[in-house]
Each structure stands twice: as structure tokens, then as C-alpha cells.
PDB file of C-alpha atoms in Angstrom:
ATOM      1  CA  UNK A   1      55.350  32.268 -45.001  1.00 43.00           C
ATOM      2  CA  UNK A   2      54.321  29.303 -43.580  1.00 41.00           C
ATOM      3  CA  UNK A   3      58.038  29.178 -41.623  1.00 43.00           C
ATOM      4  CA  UNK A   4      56.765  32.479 -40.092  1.00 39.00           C
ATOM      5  CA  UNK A   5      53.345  31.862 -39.042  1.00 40.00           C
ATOM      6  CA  UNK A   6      54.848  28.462 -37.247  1.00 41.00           C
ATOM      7  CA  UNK A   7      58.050  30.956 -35.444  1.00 38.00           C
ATOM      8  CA  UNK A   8      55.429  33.289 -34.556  1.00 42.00           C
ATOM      9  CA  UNK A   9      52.907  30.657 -33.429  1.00 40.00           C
ATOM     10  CA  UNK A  10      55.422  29.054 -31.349  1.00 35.00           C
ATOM     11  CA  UNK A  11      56.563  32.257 -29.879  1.00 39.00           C
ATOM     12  CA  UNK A  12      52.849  32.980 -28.558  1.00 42.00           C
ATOM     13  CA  UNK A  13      52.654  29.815 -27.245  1.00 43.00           C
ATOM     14  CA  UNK A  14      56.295  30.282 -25.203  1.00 43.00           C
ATOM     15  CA  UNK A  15      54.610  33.769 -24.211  1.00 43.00           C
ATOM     16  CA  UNK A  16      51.463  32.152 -22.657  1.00 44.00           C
ATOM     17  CA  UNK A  17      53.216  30.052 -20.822  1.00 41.00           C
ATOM     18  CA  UNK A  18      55.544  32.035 -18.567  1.00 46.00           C
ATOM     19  CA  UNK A  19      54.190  32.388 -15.092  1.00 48.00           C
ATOM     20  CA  UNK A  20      52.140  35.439 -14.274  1.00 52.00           C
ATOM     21  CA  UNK A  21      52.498  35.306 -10.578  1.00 54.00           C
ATOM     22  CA  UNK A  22      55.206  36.039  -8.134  1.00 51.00           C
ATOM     23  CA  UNK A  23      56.616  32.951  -6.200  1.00 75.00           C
ATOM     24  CA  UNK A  24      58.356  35.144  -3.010  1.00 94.00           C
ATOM     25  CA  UNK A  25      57.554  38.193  -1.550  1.00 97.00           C
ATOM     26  CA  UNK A  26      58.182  40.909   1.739  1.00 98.00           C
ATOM     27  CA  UNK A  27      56.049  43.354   3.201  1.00 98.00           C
ATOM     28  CA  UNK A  28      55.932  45.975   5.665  1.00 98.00           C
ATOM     29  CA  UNK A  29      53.463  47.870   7.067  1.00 98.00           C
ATOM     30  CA  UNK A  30      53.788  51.340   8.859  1.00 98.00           C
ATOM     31  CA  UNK A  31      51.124  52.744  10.995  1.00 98.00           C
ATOM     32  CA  UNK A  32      51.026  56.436  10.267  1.00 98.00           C
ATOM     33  CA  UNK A  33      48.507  57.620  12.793  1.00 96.00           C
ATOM     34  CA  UNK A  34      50.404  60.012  15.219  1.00 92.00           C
ATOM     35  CA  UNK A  35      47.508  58.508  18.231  1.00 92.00           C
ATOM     36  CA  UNK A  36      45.985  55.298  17.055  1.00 94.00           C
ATOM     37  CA  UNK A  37      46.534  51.220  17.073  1.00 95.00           C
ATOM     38  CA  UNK A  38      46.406  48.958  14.626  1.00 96.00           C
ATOM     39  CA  UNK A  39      44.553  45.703  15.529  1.00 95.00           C
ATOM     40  CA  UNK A  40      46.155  42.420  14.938  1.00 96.00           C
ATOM     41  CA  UNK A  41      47.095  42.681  10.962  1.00 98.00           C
ATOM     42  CA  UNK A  42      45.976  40.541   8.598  1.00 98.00           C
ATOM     43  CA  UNK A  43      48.303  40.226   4.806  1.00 98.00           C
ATOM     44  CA  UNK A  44      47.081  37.906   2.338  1.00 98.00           C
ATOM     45  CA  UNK A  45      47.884  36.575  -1.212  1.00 98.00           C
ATOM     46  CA  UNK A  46      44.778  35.011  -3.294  1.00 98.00           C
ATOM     47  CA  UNK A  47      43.324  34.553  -6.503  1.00 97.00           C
ATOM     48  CA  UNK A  48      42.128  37.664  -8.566  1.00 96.00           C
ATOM     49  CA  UNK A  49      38.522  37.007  -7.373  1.00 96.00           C
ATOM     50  CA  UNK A  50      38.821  37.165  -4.064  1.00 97.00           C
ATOM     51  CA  UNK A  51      38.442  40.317  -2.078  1.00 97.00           C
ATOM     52  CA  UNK A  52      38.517  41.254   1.655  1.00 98.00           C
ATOM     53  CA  UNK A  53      36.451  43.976   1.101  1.00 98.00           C
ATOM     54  CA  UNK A  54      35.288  46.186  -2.118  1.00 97.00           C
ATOM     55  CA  UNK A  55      34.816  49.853  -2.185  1.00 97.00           C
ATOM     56  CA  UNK A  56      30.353  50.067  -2.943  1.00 96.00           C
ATOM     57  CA  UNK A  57      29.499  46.638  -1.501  1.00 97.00           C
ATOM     58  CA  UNK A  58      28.186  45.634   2.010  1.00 96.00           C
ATOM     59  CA  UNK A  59      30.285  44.558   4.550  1.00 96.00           C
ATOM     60  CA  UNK A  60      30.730  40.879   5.222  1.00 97.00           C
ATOM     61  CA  UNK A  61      29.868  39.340   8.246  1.00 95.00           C
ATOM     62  CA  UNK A  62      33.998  38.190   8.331  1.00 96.00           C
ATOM     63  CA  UNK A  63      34.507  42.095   7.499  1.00 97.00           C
ATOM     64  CA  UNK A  64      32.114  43.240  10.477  1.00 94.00           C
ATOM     65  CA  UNK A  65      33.719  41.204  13.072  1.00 94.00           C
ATOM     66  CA  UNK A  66      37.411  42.520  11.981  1.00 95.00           C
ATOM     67  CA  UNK A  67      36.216  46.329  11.521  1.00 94.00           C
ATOM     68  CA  UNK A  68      34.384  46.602  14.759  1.00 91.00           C
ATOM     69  CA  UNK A  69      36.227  44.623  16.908  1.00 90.00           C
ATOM     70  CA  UNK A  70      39.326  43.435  15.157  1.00 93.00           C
ATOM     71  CA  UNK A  71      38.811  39.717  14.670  1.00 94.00           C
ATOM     72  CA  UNK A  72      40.509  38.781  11.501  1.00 96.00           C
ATOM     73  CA  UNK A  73      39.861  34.810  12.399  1.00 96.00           C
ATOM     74  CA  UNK A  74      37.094  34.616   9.741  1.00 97.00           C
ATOM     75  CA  UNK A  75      38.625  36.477   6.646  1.00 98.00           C
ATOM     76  CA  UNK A  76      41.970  34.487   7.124  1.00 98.00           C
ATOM     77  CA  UNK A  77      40.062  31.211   7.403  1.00 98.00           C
ATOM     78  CA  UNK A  78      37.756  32.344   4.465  1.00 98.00           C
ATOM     79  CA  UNK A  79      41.153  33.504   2.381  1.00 98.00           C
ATOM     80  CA  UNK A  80      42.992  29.995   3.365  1.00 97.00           C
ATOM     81  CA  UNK A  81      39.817  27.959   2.639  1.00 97.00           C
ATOM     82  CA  UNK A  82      39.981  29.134  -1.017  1.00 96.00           C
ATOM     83  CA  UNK A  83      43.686  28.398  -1.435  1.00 96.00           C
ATOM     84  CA  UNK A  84      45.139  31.815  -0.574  1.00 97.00           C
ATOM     85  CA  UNK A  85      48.397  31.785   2.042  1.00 97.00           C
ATOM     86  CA  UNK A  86      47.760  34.482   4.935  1.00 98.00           C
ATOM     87  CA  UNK A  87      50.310  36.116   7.522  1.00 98.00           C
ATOM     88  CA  UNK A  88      47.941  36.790  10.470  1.00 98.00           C
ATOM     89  CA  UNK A  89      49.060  39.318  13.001  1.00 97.00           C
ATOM     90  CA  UNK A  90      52.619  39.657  12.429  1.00 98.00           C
ATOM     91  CA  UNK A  91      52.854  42.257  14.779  1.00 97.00           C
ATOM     92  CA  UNK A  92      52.140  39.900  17.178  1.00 95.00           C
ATOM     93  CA  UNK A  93      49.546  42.239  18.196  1.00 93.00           C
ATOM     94  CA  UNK A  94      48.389  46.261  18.221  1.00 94.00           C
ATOM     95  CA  UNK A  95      50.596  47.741  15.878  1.00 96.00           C
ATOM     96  CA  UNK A  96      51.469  51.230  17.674  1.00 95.00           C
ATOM     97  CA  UNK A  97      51.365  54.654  15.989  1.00 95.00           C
ATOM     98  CA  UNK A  98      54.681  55.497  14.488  1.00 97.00           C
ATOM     99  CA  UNK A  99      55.535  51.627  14.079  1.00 98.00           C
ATOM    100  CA  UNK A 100      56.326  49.186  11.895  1.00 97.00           C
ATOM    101  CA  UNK A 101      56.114  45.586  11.128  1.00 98.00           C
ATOM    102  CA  UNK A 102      58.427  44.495   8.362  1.00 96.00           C
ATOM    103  CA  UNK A 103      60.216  41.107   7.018  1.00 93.00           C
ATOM    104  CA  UNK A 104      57.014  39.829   6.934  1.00 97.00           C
ATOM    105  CA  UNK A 105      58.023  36.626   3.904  1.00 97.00           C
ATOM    106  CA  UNK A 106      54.748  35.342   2.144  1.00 96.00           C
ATOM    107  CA  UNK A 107      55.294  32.345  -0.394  1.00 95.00           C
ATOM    108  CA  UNK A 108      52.482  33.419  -3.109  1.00 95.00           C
ATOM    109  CA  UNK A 109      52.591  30.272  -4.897  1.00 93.00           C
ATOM    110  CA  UNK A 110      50.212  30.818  -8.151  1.00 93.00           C
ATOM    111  CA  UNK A 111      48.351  33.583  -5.585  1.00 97.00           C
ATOM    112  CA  UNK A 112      48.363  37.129  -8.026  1.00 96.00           C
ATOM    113  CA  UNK A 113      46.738  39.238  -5.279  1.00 97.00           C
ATOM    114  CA  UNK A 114      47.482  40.704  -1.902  1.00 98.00           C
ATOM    115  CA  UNK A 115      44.963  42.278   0.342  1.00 98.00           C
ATOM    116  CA  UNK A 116      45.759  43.450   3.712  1.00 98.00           C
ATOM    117  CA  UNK A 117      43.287  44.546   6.520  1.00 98.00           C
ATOM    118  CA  UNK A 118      43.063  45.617  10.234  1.00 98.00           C
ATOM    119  CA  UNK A 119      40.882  47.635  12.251  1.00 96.00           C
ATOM    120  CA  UNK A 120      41.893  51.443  13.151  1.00 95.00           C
ATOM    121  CA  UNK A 121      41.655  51.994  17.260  1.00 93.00           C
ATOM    122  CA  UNK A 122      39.714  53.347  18.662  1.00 91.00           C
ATOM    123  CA  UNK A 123      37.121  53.761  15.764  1.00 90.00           C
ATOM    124  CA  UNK A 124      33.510  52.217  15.265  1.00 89.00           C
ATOM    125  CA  UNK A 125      34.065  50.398  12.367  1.00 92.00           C
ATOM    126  CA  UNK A 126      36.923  52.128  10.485  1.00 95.00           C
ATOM    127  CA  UNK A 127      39.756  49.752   8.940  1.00 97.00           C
ATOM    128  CA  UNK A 128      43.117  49.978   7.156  1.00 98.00           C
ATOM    129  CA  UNK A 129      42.864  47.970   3.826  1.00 98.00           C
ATOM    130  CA  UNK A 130      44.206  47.473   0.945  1.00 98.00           C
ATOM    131  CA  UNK A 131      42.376  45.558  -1.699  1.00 98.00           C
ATOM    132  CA  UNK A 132      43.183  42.959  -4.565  1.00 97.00           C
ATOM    133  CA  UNK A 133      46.341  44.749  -5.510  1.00 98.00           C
ATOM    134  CA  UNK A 134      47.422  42.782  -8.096  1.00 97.00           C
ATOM    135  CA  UNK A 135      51.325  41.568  -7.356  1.00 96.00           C
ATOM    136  CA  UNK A 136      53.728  42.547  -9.844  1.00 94.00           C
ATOM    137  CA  UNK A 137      55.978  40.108 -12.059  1.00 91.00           C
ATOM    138  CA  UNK A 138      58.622  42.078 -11.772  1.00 93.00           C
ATOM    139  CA  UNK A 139      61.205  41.794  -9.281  1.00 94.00           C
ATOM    140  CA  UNK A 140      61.589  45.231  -7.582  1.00 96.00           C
ATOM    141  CA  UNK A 141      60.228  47.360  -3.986  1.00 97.00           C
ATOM    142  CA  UNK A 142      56.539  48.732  -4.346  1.00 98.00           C
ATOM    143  CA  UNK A 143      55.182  51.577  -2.010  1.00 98.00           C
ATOM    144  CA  UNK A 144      51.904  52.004  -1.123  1.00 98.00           C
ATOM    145  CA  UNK A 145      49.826  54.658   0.734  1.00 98.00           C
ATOM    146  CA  UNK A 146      46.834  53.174   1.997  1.00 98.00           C
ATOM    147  CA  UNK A 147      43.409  54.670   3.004  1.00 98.00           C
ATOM    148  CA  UNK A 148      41.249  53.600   6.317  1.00 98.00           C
ATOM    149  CA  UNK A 149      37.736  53.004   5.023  1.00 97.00           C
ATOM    150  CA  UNK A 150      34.139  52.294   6.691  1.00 95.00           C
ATOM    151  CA  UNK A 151      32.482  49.242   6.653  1.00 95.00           C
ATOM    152  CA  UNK A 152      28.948  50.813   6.911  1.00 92.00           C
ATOM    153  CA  UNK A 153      28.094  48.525   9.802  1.00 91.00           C
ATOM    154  CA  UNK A 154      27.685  51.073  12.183  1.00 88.00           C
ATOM    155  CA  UNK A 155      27.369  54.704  13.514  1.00 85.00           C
ATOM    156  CA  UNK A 156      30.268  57.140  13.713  1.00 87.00           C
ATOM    157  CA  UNK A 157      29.668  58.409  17.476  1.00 84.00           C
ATOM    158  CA  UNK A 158      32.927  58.358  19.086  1.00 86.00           C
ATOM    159  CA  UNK A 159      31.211  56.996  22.280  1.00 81.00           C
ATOM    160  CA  UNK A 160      33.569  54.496  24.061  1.00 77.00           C
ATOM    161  CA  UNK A 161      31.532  51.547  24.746  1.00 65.00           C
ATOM    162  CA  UNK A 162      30.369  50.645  28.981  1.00 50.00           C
ATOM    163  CA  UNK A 163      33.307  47.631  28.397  1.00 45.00           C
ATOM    164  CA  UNK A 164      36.298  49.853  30.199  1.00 44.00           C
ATOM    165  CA  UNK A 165      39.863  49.575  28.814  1.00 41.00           C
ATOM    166  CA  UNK A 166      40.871  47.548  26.079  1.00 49.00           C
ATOM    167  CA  UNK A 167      43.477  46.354  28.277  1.00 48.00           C
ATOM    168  CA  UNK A 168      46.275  48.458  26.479  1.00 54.00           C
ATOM    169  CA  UNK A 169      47.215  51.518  28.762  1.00 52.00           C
ATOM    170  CA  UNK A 170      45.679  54.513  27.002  1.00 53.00           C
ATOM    171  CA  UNK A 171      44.131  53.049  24.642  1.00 60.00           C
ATOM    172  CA  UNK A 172      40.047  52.614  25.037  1.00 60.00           C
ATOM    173  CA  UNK A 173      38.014  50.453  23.977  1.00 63.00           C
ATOM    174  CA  UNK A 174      36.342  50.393  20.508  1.00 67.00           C
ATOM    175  CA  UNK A 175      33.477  52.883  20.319  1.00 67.00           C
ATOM    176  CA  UNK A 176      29.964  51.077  20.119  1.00 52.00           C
ATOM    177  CA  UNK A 177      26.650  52.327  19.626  1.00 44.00           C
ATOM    178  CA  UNK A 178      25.603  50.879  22.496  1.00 41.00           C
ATOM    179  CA  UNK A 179      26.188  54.463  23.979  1.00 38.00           C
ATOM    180  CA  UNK A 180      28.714  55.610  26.480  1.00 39.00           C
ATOM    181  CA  UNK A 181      29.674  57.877  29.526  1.00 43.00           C
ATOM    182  CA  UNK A 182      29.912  61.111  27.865  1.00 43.00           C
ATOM    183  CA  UNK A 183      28.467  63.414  25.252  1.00 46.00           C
ATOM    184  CA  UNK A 184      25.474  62.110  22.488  1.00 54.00           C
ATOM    185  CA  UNK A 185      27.869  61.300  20.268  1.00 65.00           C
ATOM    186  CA  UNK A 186      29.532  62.649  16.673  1.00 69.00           C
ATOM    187  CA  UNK A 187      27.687  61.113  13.949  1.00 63.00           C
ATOM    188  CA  UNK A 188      28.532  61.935  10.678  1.00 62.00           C
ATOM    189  CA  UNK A 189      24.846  61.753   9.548  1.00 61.00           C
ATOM    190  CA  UNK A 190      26.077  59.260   6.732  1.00 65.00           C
ATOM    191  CA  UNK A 191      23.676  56.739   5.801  1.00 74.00           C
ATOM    192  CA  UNK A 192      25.917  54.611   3.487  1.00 82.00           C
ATOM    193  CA  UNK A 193      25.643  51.235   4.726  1.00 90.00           C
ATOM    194  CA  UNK A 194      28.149  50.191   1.852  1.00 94.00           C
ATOM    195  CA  UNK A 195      32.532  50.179   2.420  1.00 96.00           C
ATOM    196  CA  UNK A 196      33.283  53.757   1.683  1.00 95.00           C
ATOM    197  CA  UNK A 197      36.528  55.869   2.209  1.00 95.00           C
ATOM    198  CA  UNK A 198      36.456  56.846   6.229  1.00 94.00           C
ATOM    199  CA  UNK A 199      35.630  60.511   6.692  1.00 89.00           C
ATOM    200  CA  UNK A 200      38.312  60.459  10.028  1.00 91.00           C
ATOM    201  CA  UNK A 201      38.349  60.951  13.551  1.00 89.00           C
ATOM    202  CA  UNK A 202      36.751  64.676  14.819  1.00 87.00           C
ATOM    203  CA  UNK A 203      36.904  64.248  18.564  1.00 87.00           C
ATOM    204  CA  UNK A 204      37.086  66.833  20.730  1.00 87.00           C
ATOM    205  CA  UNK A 205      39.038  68.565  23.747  1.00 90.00           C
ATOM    206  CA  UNK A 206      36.703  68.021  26.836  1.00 86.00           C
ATOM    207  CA  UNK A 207      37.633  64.843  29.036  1.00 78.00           C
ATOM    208  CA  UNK A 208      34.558  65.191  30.785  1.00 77.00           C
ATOM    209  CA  UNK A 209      32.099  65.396  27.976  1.00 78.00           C
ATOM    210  CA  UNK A 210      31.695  66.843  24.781  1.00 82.00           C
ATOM    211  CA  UNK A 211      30.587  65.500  21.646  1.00 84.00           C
ATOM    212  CA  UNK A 212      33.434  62.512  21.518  1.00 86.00           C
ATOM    213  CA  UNK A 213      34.953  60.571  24.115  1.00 85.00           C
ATOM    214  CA  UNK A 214      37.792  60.624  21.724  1.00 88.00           C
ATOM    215  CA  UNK A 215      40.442  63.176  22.231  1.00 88.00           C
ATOM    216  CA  UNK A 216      41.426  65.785  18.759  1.00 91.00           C
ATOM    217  CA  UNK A 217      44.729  65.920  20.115  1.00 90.00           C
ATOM    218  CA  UNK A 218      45.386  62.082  20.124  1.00 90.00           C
ATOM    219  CA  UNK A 219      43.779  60.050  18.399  1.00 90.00           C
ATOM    220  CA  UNK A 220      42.204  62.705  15.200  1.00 92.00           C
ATOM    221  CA  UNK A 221      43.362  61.142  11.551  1.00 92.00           C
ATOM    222  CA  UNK A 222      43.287  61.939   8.317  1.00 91.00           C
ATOM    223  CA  UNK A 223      44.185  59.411   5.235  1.00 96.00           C
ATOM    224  CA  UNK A 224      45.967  57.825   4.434  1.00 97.00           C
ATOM    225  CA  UNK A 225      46.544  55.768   7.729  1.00 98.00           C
ATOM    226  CA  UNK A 226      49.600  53.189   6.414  1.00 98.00           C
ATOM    227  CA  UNK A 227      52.656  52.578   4.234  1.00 98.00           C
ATOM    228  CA  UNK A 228      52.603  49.408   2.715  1.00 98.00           C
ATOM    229  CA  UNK A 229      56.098  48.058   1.423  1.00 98.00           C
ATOM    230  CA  UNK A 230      56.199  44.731  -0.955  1.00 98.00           C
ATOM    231  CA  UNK A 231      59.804  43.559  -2.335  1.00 97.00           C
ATOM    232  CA  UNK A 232      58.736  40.649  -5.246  1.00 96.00           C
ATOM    233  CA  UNK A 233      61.922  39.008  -5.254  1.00 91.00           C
TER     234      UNK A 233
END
């Protein structure tokens, strides 16, 4: 008996000590919007603990800056401060409707998570994101579809802001409540200031006015916005 309780004690022991994390990995991302950018991108591997974002909590300041505007500087220097490895903006910029960005290698180290983040355009505050997924051990390919959410941070009007063009032909700039040329504005008379799942673009069909400065035909989305594709090798 004793012989057995050692074997079996011994096996635990091998068990527990087999890594839980997975060293290599490949992802792509596929915009699936048939009108709308992706800002620069923003894939990371960390710790369990850490989180871009999380469904039912208040946006970060880091969070705010990438969902309105697209700045992922803070999150990756928050994600690399705390020992995570990042791949910011593979694309190497907007990441059009319809395309991809793939091959992109991330060496996880003892990382178990990936997150990955970038703002929808144009929206107010709407983002791609996937968050905490917890990398599997296994070698294989893992697809994802992934939801746009809100970061709460401000109002759903659809105005384009007074700053002109983003600088991307046909593509404005970010909508701001700051107010705009045309219309009063959507709002979708949500008061969540929490992340929540984004309700989607309405817009409208009147160049000249309207409710939305944002046309149906172009830029109107439902979820999920992206394909996410991870090889663990």
C-alpha cells in the first residue's frame, strides 16, 4: 500500500508540474464589417488577472482613449508593464472591411491569456475585443467570433465630430458628442455607463441631414464584427 500511495504521490507531483501555458502562438484577425475600419489593433498575452476590459465594469481611462479615439498606447504599456508581451498594430494601421491581418507570431512565455482590442470606425466609443481568453495547451487552430462592445464613455449620436476627415478617404472622423453638421443625433437612450455588448450602427440614408451623419448603407453593423484565428503550436 504504501508502494502505491508513493507511485501515486509521485505521479501528482509529475502532473503539477507540466507547464500550463503555451510557449508559441499565431493569430489573425478578420474585419467583418462590410463599411467600417478597424483602428490600429492591439493582441496581447498576460496573466489570468489581467483584463483589457470586462463586460459590467467601467471603462478605464487606457480603455477610453482606445474606444473613442483609437489610442492603444496606454493598454499596451499597462499590459507590458505587468509582464505581458503585446503585438501593437500589426496591420500597420486601419484594418479595412473585408481584410485581414494574419502571421501575427506572439512568444507567450508563462502568459495564459490573450486579449485583443481596437476601436470600430466610425463609432463613438464602440470597440472590437476579445477578453482574457484563456490560451489552450493544446497544440491545434482556434476560431473565434468576436463581438464589438461599448465602453459607456459616451453617447451613441452618430454625429461626426467639427474635426473633418480622419485623413483616410471615405472614412470620417470618429463621432463625438461635441455635436456635428447634421441631424440631433441617434442616441440609443442607454444610460449604462458600464462595457456592455454594442447595440450597432442605425444610420440613415440622407447625406444632408437626418438623424446620423452615418450612412445605413455603409457603415450599419451587426455582431459579431471579427474572426479571430490562434494556431498554439
Amino acid at each position: 500500500m504504501k508502494r502505491t500511495l508513493v507511485t501515486a504521490s509521485l505521479m501528482a507531483a509529475g502532473l503539477f508540474s507540466l507547464p500550463t501555458f503555451a510557449a508559441d502562438i499565431e493569430v489573425s484577425v478578420t474585419n467583418l464589417t462590410h463599411g467600417n475600419h478597424f483602428t490600429p489593433l492591439l493582441i496581447a498575452a498576460h496573466d489570468a488577472d489581467s483584463h483589457l476590459f470586462q463586460v459590467g465594469t467601467q471603462a478605464s481611462a487606457a480603455l477610453q482613449k482606445m474606444a473613442e479615439g483609437g489610442d492603444i498606447g496606454d493598454l499596451d504599456a499597462a499590459v507590458t508593464g505587468n509582464a505581458g508581451v503585446t503585438s501593437a498594430n500589426p496591420a500597420m494601421g486601419l484594418l479595412a472591411a473585408g481584410a485581414n491581418v494574419s502571421d501575427v507570431m506572439l512568444d507567450t512565455g508563462d502568459n495564459t491569456h490573450l486579449s485583443i482590442v481596437a476601436m470600430v470606425l466610425p463609432t463613438n466609443d464602440a470597440f472590437m475585443g476579445l477578453d482574457a481568453w484563456e490560451i489552450p495547451t493544446e497544440a491545434g487552430t482556434y476560431t473565434m467570433y468576436v463581438n464589438a462592445y461599448d465602453a459607456g464613455t459616451e453617447a451613441n449620436d452618430e454625429i461626426i465630430n467639427g474635426g473633418g476627415m480622419s485623413g483616410v478617404p471615405g472614412i470620417p472622423a470618429a463621432p463625438s458628442g461635441d455635436g456635428g453638421a447634421n441631424g440631433t443625433g441617434v442616441m440609443d437612450n442607454s444610460d449604462n455607463i458600464n462595457v456592455h455588448t454594442h447595440p450597432g450602427i442605425l444610420g440613415d440614408m440622407d447625406p444632408a441631414g437626418g438623424m446620423s451623419d452615418l450612412d445605413s448603407r455603409v457603415h450599419r453593423w451587426l455582431n459579431p464584427v471579427a474572426k479571430v484565428v490562434v494556431t498554439v503550436k
